[in-house]
Amino acid sequence: MLVQRLVLLVCCADSANAFKVSGTLHAQTSVAAAPVPHASGFVTRRALCVAPMLLLPLSACAASVPSQAELSKLAKGYARLQYLLANWEQETTVCIKGCVGKPENCGCIRDPLVVQSYMGYKSMNDPLFKADQIMIRAQPLVKDADEFEKYAAAIDRWMEKADEGNVMAYVSSWGEANPGGGRDNVERYLEKARAEVIESAQILRTILDILNVPVTA
């Protein structure tokens, strides 16, 4: 009988509160051993979702590890984020099709919601659709304890920054329609969304590097 201190997993939607969830668990040696992301025992509800593999048998963990095709989606999503950032004005602006001339004469408007597509919030076909689930399932691929700590923190940050980028893009899309709003509000929140995308891309690159997934950008 192997005695391990493992985190009891309770995955909740609200990440605002923290709970003491560590406990002593008597487990057979067939239980997959992995470092506990927060040794103090105090983790946010969001962080509880980061280590669902801890209580699974080895066979279950192996079956749930993402395939190379799934991991390549993360790399493709990273390349798309790099493209978005390099072509931000072009990608977040929509003009009358076929119009030639100054943007203001072609009915051009900012389209903040395109950010949601690049971040995986618009369609199941987006490479980063539910990217956090792929990241979580890839935990068994991280063998080094120090790297595991870094990886777990990166997943948590990714979920936070991706959500914030999504929210800022949505708020920006309503910046002109809301009472007292205007194009200035659209631009202001769109710039906040860009800042979140920049940080999200950096976090995603960290995750790809830890998983040794090759990137093209």
PDB file of C-alpha atoms in Angstrom:
ATOM      1  CA  MET A   1       0.000   0.000   0.000  1.00  0.00           C
ATOM      2  CA  LEU A   2       1.447   3.305  -1.084  1.00  0.00           C
ATOM      3  CA  VAL A   3       0.530   6.410   0.887  1.00  0.00           C
ATOM      4  CA  GLN A   4       0.595   9.638  -1.095  1.00  0.00           C
ATOM      5  CA  ARG A   5      -0.578  13.121  -0.317  1.00  0.00           C
ATOM      6  CA  LEU A   6      -2.683  14.125  -3.261  1.00  0.00           C
ATOM      7  CA  VAL A   7      -4.988  16.981  -4.013  1.00  0.00           C
ATOM      8  CA  LEU A   8      -8.648  16.120  -3.817  1.00  0.00           C
ATOM      9  CA  LEU A   9     -10.110  17.335  -7.062  1.00  0.00           C
ATOM     10  CA  VAL A  10     -13.246  19.434  -7.141  1.00  0.00           C
ATOM     11  CA  CYS A  11     -13.483  21.331 -10.403  1.00  0.00           C
ATOM     12  CA  CYS A  12     -15.748  24.361 -10.121  1.00  0.00           C
ATOM     13  CA  ALA A  13     -16.457  27.221 -12.464  1.00  0.00           C
ATOM     14  CA  ASP A  14     -15.818  30.035 -10.012  1.00  0.00           C
ATOM     15  CA  SER A  15     -12.094  30.756  -9.547  1.00  0.00           C
ATOM     16  CA  ALA A  16     -12.494  33.599  -7.088  1.00  0.00           C
ATOM     17  CA  ASN A  17     -12.340  31.605  -3.863  1.00  0.00           C
ATOM     18  CA  ALA A  18      -9.675  29.317  -2.460  1.00  0.00           C
ATOM     19  CA  PHE A  19     -10.127  26.175  -0.458  1.00  0.00           C
ATOM     20  CA  LYS A  20      -7.829  23.945   1.540  1.00  0.00           C
ATOM     21  CA  VAL A  21      -8.173  20.667  -0.293  1.00  0.00           C
ATOM     22  CA  SER A  22      -5.079  18.629   0.523  1.00  0.00           C
ATOM     23  CA  GLY A  23      -5.584  15.317   2.254  1.00  0.00           C
ATOM     24  CA  THR A  24      -3.956  11.948   2.809  1.00  0.00           C
ATOM     25  CA  LEU A  25      -5.000   9.325   0.304  1.00  0.00           C
ATOM     26  CA  HIS A  26      -4.160   5.618   0.543  1.00  0.00           C
ATOM     27  CA  ALA A  27      -3.676   4.461  -3.021  1.00  0.00           C
ATOM     28  CA  GLN A  28      -2.455   1.383  -4.841  1.00  0.00           C
ATOM     29  CA  THR A  29       0.825   1.643  -6.742  1.00  0.00           C
ATOM     30  CA  SER A  30      -1.227   1.681  -9.957  1.00  0.00           C
ATOM     31  CA  VAL A  31      -2.239   5.241  -9.210  1.00  0.00           C
ATOM     32  CA  ALA A  32      -0.318   7.727 -11.348  1.00  0.00           C
ATOM     33  CA  ALA A  33       2.018   9.787  -9.188  1.00  0.00           C
ATOM     34  CA  ALA A  34       2.489  13.394 -10.213  1.00  0.00           C
ATOM     35  CA  PRO A  35       3.705  16.514  -8.427  1.00  0.00           C
ATOM     36  CA  VAL A  36       1.034  18.490  -6.598  1.00  0.00           C
ATOM     37  CA  PRO A  37       0.781  21.925  -8.290  1.00  0.00           C
ATOM     38  CA  HIS A  38       0.331  23.774  -4.989  1.00  0.00           C
ATOM     39  CA  ALA A  39       2.245  22.153  -2.131  1.00  0.00           C
ATOM     40  CA  SER A  40       0.656  24.504   0.406  1.00  0.00           C
ATOM     41  CA  GLY A  41      -2.678  22.811  -0.111  1.00  0.00           C
ATOM     42  CA  PHE A  42      -4.440  26.084  -0.895  1.00  0.00           C
ATOM     43  CA  VAL A  43      -5.525  26.315  -4.510  1.00  0.00           C
ATOM     44  CA  THR A  44      -8.107  28.326  -6.404  1.00  0.00           C
ATOM     45  CA  ARG A  45     -11.103  26.569  -7.837  1.00  0.00           C
ATOM     46  CA  ARG A  46      -9.660  27.186 -11.298  1.00  0.00           C
ATOM     47  CA  ALA A  47      -6.369  25.567 -10.264  1.00  0.00           C
ATOM     48  CA  LEU A  48      -8.260  22.474  -9.151  1.00  0.00           C
ATOM     49  CA  CYS A  49      -9.005  21.824 -12.795  1.00  0.00           C
ATOM     50  CA  VAL A  50      -5.299  21.758 -13.622  1.00  0.00           C
ATOM     51  CA  ALA A  51      -4.491  18.335 -12.171  1.00  0.00           C
ATOM     52  CA  PRO A  52      -7.311  15.906 -12.958  1.00  0.00           C
ATOM     53  CA  MET A  53      -4.876  13.114 -13.822  1.00  0.00           C
ATOM     54  CA  LEU A  54      -3.673  12.624 -10.246  1.00  0.00           C
ATOM     55  CA  LEU A  55      -6.360  10.170  -9.237  1.00  0.00           C
ATOM     56  CA  LEU A  56      -6.567   8.232 -12.496  1.00  0.00           C
ATOM     57  CA  PRO A  57      -5.071   4.766 -13.068  1.00  0.00           C
ATOM     58  CA  LEU A  58      -2.035   4.730 -15.350  1.00  0.00           C
ATOM     59  CA  SER A  59      -4.028   3.119 -18.151  1.00  0.00           C
ATOM     60  CA  ALA A  60      -6.637   5.893 -18.002  1.00  0.00           C
ATOM     61  CA  CYS A  61      -3.937   8.561 -18.050  1.00  0.00           C
ATOM     62  CA  ALA A  62      -2.309   6.990 -21.089  1.00  0.00           C
ATOM     63  CA  ALA A  63      -5.633   6.851 -22.914  1.00  0.00           C
ATOM     64  CA  SER A  64      -6.371  10.509 -22.226  1.00  0.00           C
ATOM     65  CA  VAL A  65      -2.987  11.926 -23.252  1.00  0.00           C
ATOM     66  CA  PRO A  66      -3.530  14.061 -26.378  1.00  0.00           C
ATOM     67  CA  SER A  67      -2.309  12.787 -29.725  1.00  0.00           C
ATOM     68  CA  GLN A  68       0.321  14.526 -31.801  1.00  0.00           C
ATOM     69  CA  ALA A  69      -2.473  15.804 -34.023  1.00  0.00           C
ATOM     70  CA  GLU A  70      -4.127  17.437 -31.021  1.00  0.00           C
ATOM     71  CA  LEU A  71      -0.857  18.928 -29.804  1.00  0.00           C
ATOM     72  CA  SER A  72      -0.230  20.292 -33.282  1.00  0.00           C
ATOM     73  CA  LYS A  73      -3.453  22.275 -32.923  1.00  0.00           C
ATOM     74  CA  LEU A  74      -1.782  24.242 -30.135  1.00  0.00           C
ATOM     75  CA  ALA A  75       1.144  24.988 -32.432  1.00  0.00           C
ATOM     76  CA  LYS A  76      -1.207  26.022 -35.234  1.00  0.00           C
ATOM     77  CA  GLY A  77      -3.125  28.218 -32.803  1.00  0.00           C
ATOM     78  CA  TYR A  78       0.124  29.856 -31.716  1.00  0.00           C
ATOM     79  CA  ALA A  79       1.047  30.582 -35.339  1.00  0.00           C
ATOM     80  CA  ARG A  80      -2.399  32.120 -35.875  1.00  0.00           C
ATOM     81  CA  LEU A  81      -1.975  34.359 -32.825  1.00  0.00           C
ATOM     82  CA  GLN A  82       1.369  35.522 -34.185  1.00  0.00           C
ATOM     83  CA  TYR A  83      -0.278  36.307 -37.521  1.00  0.00           C
ATOM     84  CA  LEU A  84      -3.097  38.208 -35.807  1.00  0.00           C
ATOM     85  CA  LEU A  85      -0.660  40.339 -33.838  1.00  0.00           C
ATOM     86  CA  ALA A  86       1.486  41.036 -36.906  1.00  0.00           C
ATOM     87  CA  ASN A  87      -1.595  42.088 -38.898  1.00  0.00           C
ATOM     88  CA  TRP A  88      -3.720  43.513 -36.112  1.00  0.00           C
ATOM     89  CA  GLU A  89      -5.196  46.537 -37.924  1.00  0.00           C
ATOM     90  CA  GLN A  90      -5.974  44.544 -41.053  1.00  0.00           C
ATOM     91  CA  GLU A  91      -7.516  41.577 -39.249  1.00  0.00           C
ATOM     92  CA  THR A  92      -9.645  43.640 -36.871  1.00  0.00           C
ATOM     93  CA  THR A  93     -11.001  45.978 -39.566  1.00  0.00           C
ATOM     94  CA  VAL A  94     -13.847  45.223 -41.971  1.00  0.00           C
ATOM     95  CA  CYS A  95     -14.576  47.351 -45.050  1.00  0.00           C
ATOM     96  CA  ILE A  96     -17.171  47.277 -47.805  1.00  0.00           C
ATOM     97  CA  LYS A  97     -16.072  44.496 -50.151  1.00  0.00           C
ATOM     98  CA  GLY A  98     -14.467  45.800 -53.315  1.00  0.00           C
ATOM     99  CA  CYS A  99     -14.314  49.376 -52.102  1.00  0.00           C
ATOM    100  CA  VAL A 100     -11.216  51.279 -53.210  1.00  0.00           C
ATOM    101  CA  GLY A 101     -10.147  54.397 -51.390  1.00  0.00           C
ATOM    102  CA  LYS A 102      -9.658  55.700 -47.905  1.00  0.00           C
ATOM    103  CA  PRO A 103     -10.992  53.468 -45.123  1.00  0.00           C
ATOM    104  CA  GLU A 104     -13.329  56.190 -43.894  1.00  0.00           C
ATOM    105  CA  ASN A 105     -14.879  56.321 -47.370  1.00  0.00           C
ATOM    106  CA  CYS A 106     -15.398  52.574 -47.552  1.00  0.00           C
ATOM    107  CA  GLY A 107     -17.502  52.135 -44.471  1.00  0.00           C
ATOM    108  CA  CYS A 108     -14.650  50.489 -42.617  1.00  0.00           C
ATOM    109  CA  ILE A 109     -15.326  49.548 -39.017  1.00  0.00           C
ATOM    110  CA  ARG A 110     -13.365  47.706 -36.350  1.00  0.00           C
ATOM    111  CA  ASP A 111     -14.355  44.078 -35.827  1.00  0.00           C
ATOM    112  CA  PRO A 112     -13.158  43.109 -32.328  1.00  0.00           C
ATOM    113  CA  LEU A 113     -14.961  39.752 -32.366  1.00  0.00           C
ATOM    114  CA  VAL A 114     -12.430  38.340 -34.814  1.00  0.00           C
ATOM    115  CA  VAL A 115     -10.142  38.094 -31.781  1.00  0.00           C
ATOM    116  CA  GLN A 116     -12.482  35.486 -30.309  1.00  0.00           C
ATOM    117  CA  SER A 117     -11.998  33.317 -33.382  1.00  0.00           C
ATOM    118  CA  TYR A 118      -8.212  33.402 -33.121  1.00  0.00           C
ATOM    119  CA  MET A 119      -8.432  32.610 -29.398  1.00  0.00           C
ATOM    120  CA  GLY A 120     -10.682  29.596 -29.994  1.00  0.00           C
ATOM    121  CA  TYR A 121     -13.992  30.972 -28.732  1.00  0.00           C
ATOM    122  CA  LYS A 122     -16.030  31.083 -31.955  1.00  0.00           C
ATOM    123  CA  SER A 123     -15.993  27.643 -33.536  1.00  0.00           C
ATOM    124  CA  MET A 124     -15.125  24.018 -32.815  1.00  0.00           C
ATOM    125  CA  ASN A 125     -12.900  24.234 -35.895  1.00  0.00           C
ATOM    126  CA  ASP A 126     -10.672  26.906 -34.344  1.00  0.00           C
ATOM    127  CA  PRO A 127      -7.292  25.333 -33.468  1.00  0.00           C
ATOM    128  CA  LEU A 128      -7.436  26.717 -29.930  1.00  0.00           C
ATOM    129  CA  PHE A 129     -11.009  25.564 -29.270  1.00  0.00           C
ATOM    130  CA  LYS A 130     -10.925  24.151 -25.711  1.00  0.00           C
ATOM    131  CA  ALA A 131      -7.137  24.396 -25.775  1.00  0.00           C
ATOM    132  CA  ASP A 132      -7.036  24.281 -21.982  1.00  0.00           C
ATOM    133  CA  GLN A 133      -8.421  20.743 -22.025  1.00  0.00           C
ATOM    134  CA  ILE A 134      -5.635  19.592 -24.334  1.00  0.00           C
ATOM    135  CA  MET A 135      -3.094  21.272 -22.074  1.00  0.00           C
ATOM    136  CA  ILE A 136      -4.517  19.583 -18.973  1.00  0.00           C
ATOM    137  CA  ARG A 137      -4.567  16.164 -20.609  1.00  0.00           C
ATOM    138  CA  ALA A 138      -0.942  16.644 -21.677  1.00  0.00           C
ATOM    139  CA  GLN A 139       0.279  16.820 -18.065  1.00  0.00           C
ATOM    140  CA  PRO A 140       1.638  13.243 -18.037  1.00  0.00           C
ATOM    141  CA  LEU A 141       4.043  14.283 -20.798  1.00  0.00           C
ATOM    142  CA  VAL A 142       5.796  16.616 -18.343  1.00  0.00           C
ATOM    143  CA  LYS A 143       8.217  14.400 -16.419  1.00  0.00           C
ATOM    144  CA  ASP A 144      10.388  16.915 -14.571  1.00  0.00           C
ATOM    145  CA  ALA A 145       8.954  18.140 -11.237  1.00  0.00           C
ATOM    146  CA  ASP A 146      10.196  21.714 -11.683  1.00  0.00           C
ATOM    147  CA  GLU A 147       8.838  21.825 -15.220  1.00  0.00           C
ATOM    148  CA  PHE A 148       5.521  20.475 -13.951  1.00  0.00           C
ATOM    149  CA  GLU A 149       5.196  23.408 -11.563  1.00  0.00           C
ATOM    150  CA  LYS A 150       5.950  25.799 -14.406  1.00  0.00           C
ATOM    151  CA  TYR A 151       3.544  23.978 -16.710  1.00  0.00           C
ATOM    152  CA  ALA A 152       0.671  23.987 -14.201  1.00  0.00           C
ATOM    153  CA  ALA A 153       1.136  27.716 -13.598  1.00  0.00           C
ATOM    154  CA  ALA A 154       1.188  28.358 -17.351  1.00  0.00           C
ATOM    155  CA  ILE A 155      -2.115  26.530 -17.846  1.00  0.00           C
ATOM    156  CA  ASP A 156      -3.724  28.593 -15.112  1.00  0.00           C
ATOM    157  CA  ARG A 157      -2.397  31.814 -16.648  1.00  0.00           C
ATOM    158  CA  TRP A 158      -3.516  30.752 -20.123  1.00  0.00           C
ATOM    159  CA  MET A 159      -7.092  30.222 -18.967  1.00  0.00           C
ATOM    160  CA  GLU A 160      -7.074  33.575 -17.193  1.00  0.00           C
ATOM    161  CA  LYS A 161      -5.562  35.628 -20.036  1.00  0.00           C
ATOM    162  CA  ALA A 162      -7.546  33.893 -22.789  1.00  0.00           C
ATOM    163  CA  ASP A 163     -10.789  34.566 -20.907  1.00  0.00           C
ATOM    164  CA  GLU A 164      -9.830  38.197 -20.359  1.00  0.00           C
ATOM    165  CA  GLY A 165      -8.943  38.651 -24.033  1.00  0.00           C
ATOM    166  CA  ASN A 166     -12.290  37.181 -25.010  1.00  0.00           C
ATOM    167  CA  VAL A 167     -14.146  39.510 -22.630  1.00  0.00           C
ATOM    168  CA  MET A 168     -12.245  42.614 -23.770  1.00  0.00           C
ATOM    169  CA  ALA A 169     -13.014  41.803 -27.410  1.00  0.00           C
ATOM    170  CA  TYR A 170     -16.701  41.416 -26.598  1.00  0.00           C
ATOM    171  CA  VAL A 171     -16.823  44.663 -24.611  1.00  0.00           C
ATOM    172  CA  SER A 172     -15.057  46.432 -27.474  1.00  0.00           C
ATOM    173  CA  SER A 173     -17.676  45.202 -29.944  1.00  0.00           C
ATOM    174  CA  TRP A 174     -20.322  47.061 -27.911  1.00  0.00           C
ATOM    175  CA  GLY A 175     -18.176  50.125 -27.245  1.00  0.00           C
ATOM    176  CA  GLU A 176     -20.004  52.323 -29.730  1.00  0.00           C
ATOM    177  CA  ALA A 177     -23.534  51.017 -29.149  1.00  0.00           C
ATOM    178  CA  ASN A 178     -23.591  51.450 -25.379  1.00  0.00           C
ATOM    179  CA  PRO A 179     -24.918  54.739 -23.930  1.00  0.00           C
ATOM    180  CA  GLY A 180     -22.117  57.268 -23.775  1.00  0.00           C
ATOM    181  CA  GLY A 181     -19.969  55.039 -25.960  1.00  0.00           C
ATOM    182  CA  GLY A 182     -18.197  55.803 -29.187  1.00  0.00           C
ATOM    183  CA  ARG A 183     -15.348  54.716 -31.406  1.00  0.00           C
ATOM    184  CA  ASP A 184     -12.905  55.726 -28.705  1.00  0.00           C
ATOM    185  CA  ASN A 185     -14.364  53.034 -26.469  1.00  0.00           C
ATOM    186  CA  VAL A 186     -14.109  50.473 -29.259  1.00  0.00           C
ATOM    187  CA  GLU A 187     -10.441  51.305 -29.767  1.00  0.00           C
ATOM    188  CA  ARG A 188      -9.685  51.417 -26.051  1.00  0.00           C
ATOM    189  CA  TYR A 189     -11.069  47.963 -25.286  1.00  0.00           C
ATOM    190  CA  LEU A 190      -9.696  46.532 -28.499  1.00  0.00           C
ATOM    191  CA  GLU A 191      -6.242  47.631 -27.398  1.00  0.00           C
ATOM    192  CA  LYS A 192      -6.829  45.895 -24.060  1.00  0.00           C
ATOM    193  CA  ALA A 193      -7.793  42.760 -25.979  1.00  0.00           C
ATOM    194  CA  ARG A 194      -4.556  43.011 -27.970  1.00  0.00           C
ATOM    195  CA  ALA A 195      -2.548  43.193 -24.748  1.00  0.00           C
ATOM    196  CA  GLU A 196      -4.238  39.991 -23.535  1.00  0.00           C
ATOM    197  CA  VAL A 197      -3.530  38.273 -26.862  1.00  0.00           C
ATOM    198  CA  ILE A 198       0.149  39.217 -26.619  1.00  0.00           C
ATOM    199  CA  GLU A 199       0.441  37.684 -23.163  1.00  0.00           C
ATOM    200  CA  SER A 200      -1.637  34.653 -24.151  1.00  0.00           C
ATOM    201  CA  ALA A 201       0.703  33.982 -27.067  1.00  0.00           C
ATOM    202  CA  GLN A 202       3.721  34.179 -24.767  1.00  0.00           C
ATOM    203  CA  ILE A 203       2.139  31.737 -22.324  1.00  0.00           C
ATOM    204  CA  LEU A 204       1.190  29.371 -25.128  1.00  0.00           C
ATOM    205  CA  ARG A 205       4.786  29.413 -26.390  1.00  0.00           C
ATOM    206  CA  THR A 206       5.964  28.437 -22.896  1.00  0.00           C
ATOM    207  CA  ILE A 207       3.536  25.506 -22.870  1.00  0.00           C
ATOM    208  CA  LEU A 208       4.645  24.364 -26.329  1.00  0.00           C
ATOM    209  CA  ASP A 209       8.294  24.541 -25.317  1.00  0.00           C
ATOM    210  CA  ILE A 210       7.706  22.442 -22.187  1.00  0.00           C
ATOM    211  CA  LEU A 211       5.833  19.848 -24.263  1.00  0.00           C
ATOM    212  CA  ASN A 212       8.550  19.957 -26.955  1.00  0.00           C
ATOM    213  CA  VAL A 213       5.973  20.724 -29.618  1.00  0.00           C
ATOM    214  CA  PRO A 214       7.649  22.363 -32.647  1.00  0.00           C
ATOM    215  CA  VAL A 215       6.358  25.772 -33.732  1.00  0.00           C
ATOM    216  CA  THR A 216       6.650  27.500 -37.078  1.00  0.00           C
ATOM    217  CA  ALA A 217       6.449  31.102 -35.815  1.00  0.00           C
TER     218      ALA A 217
END
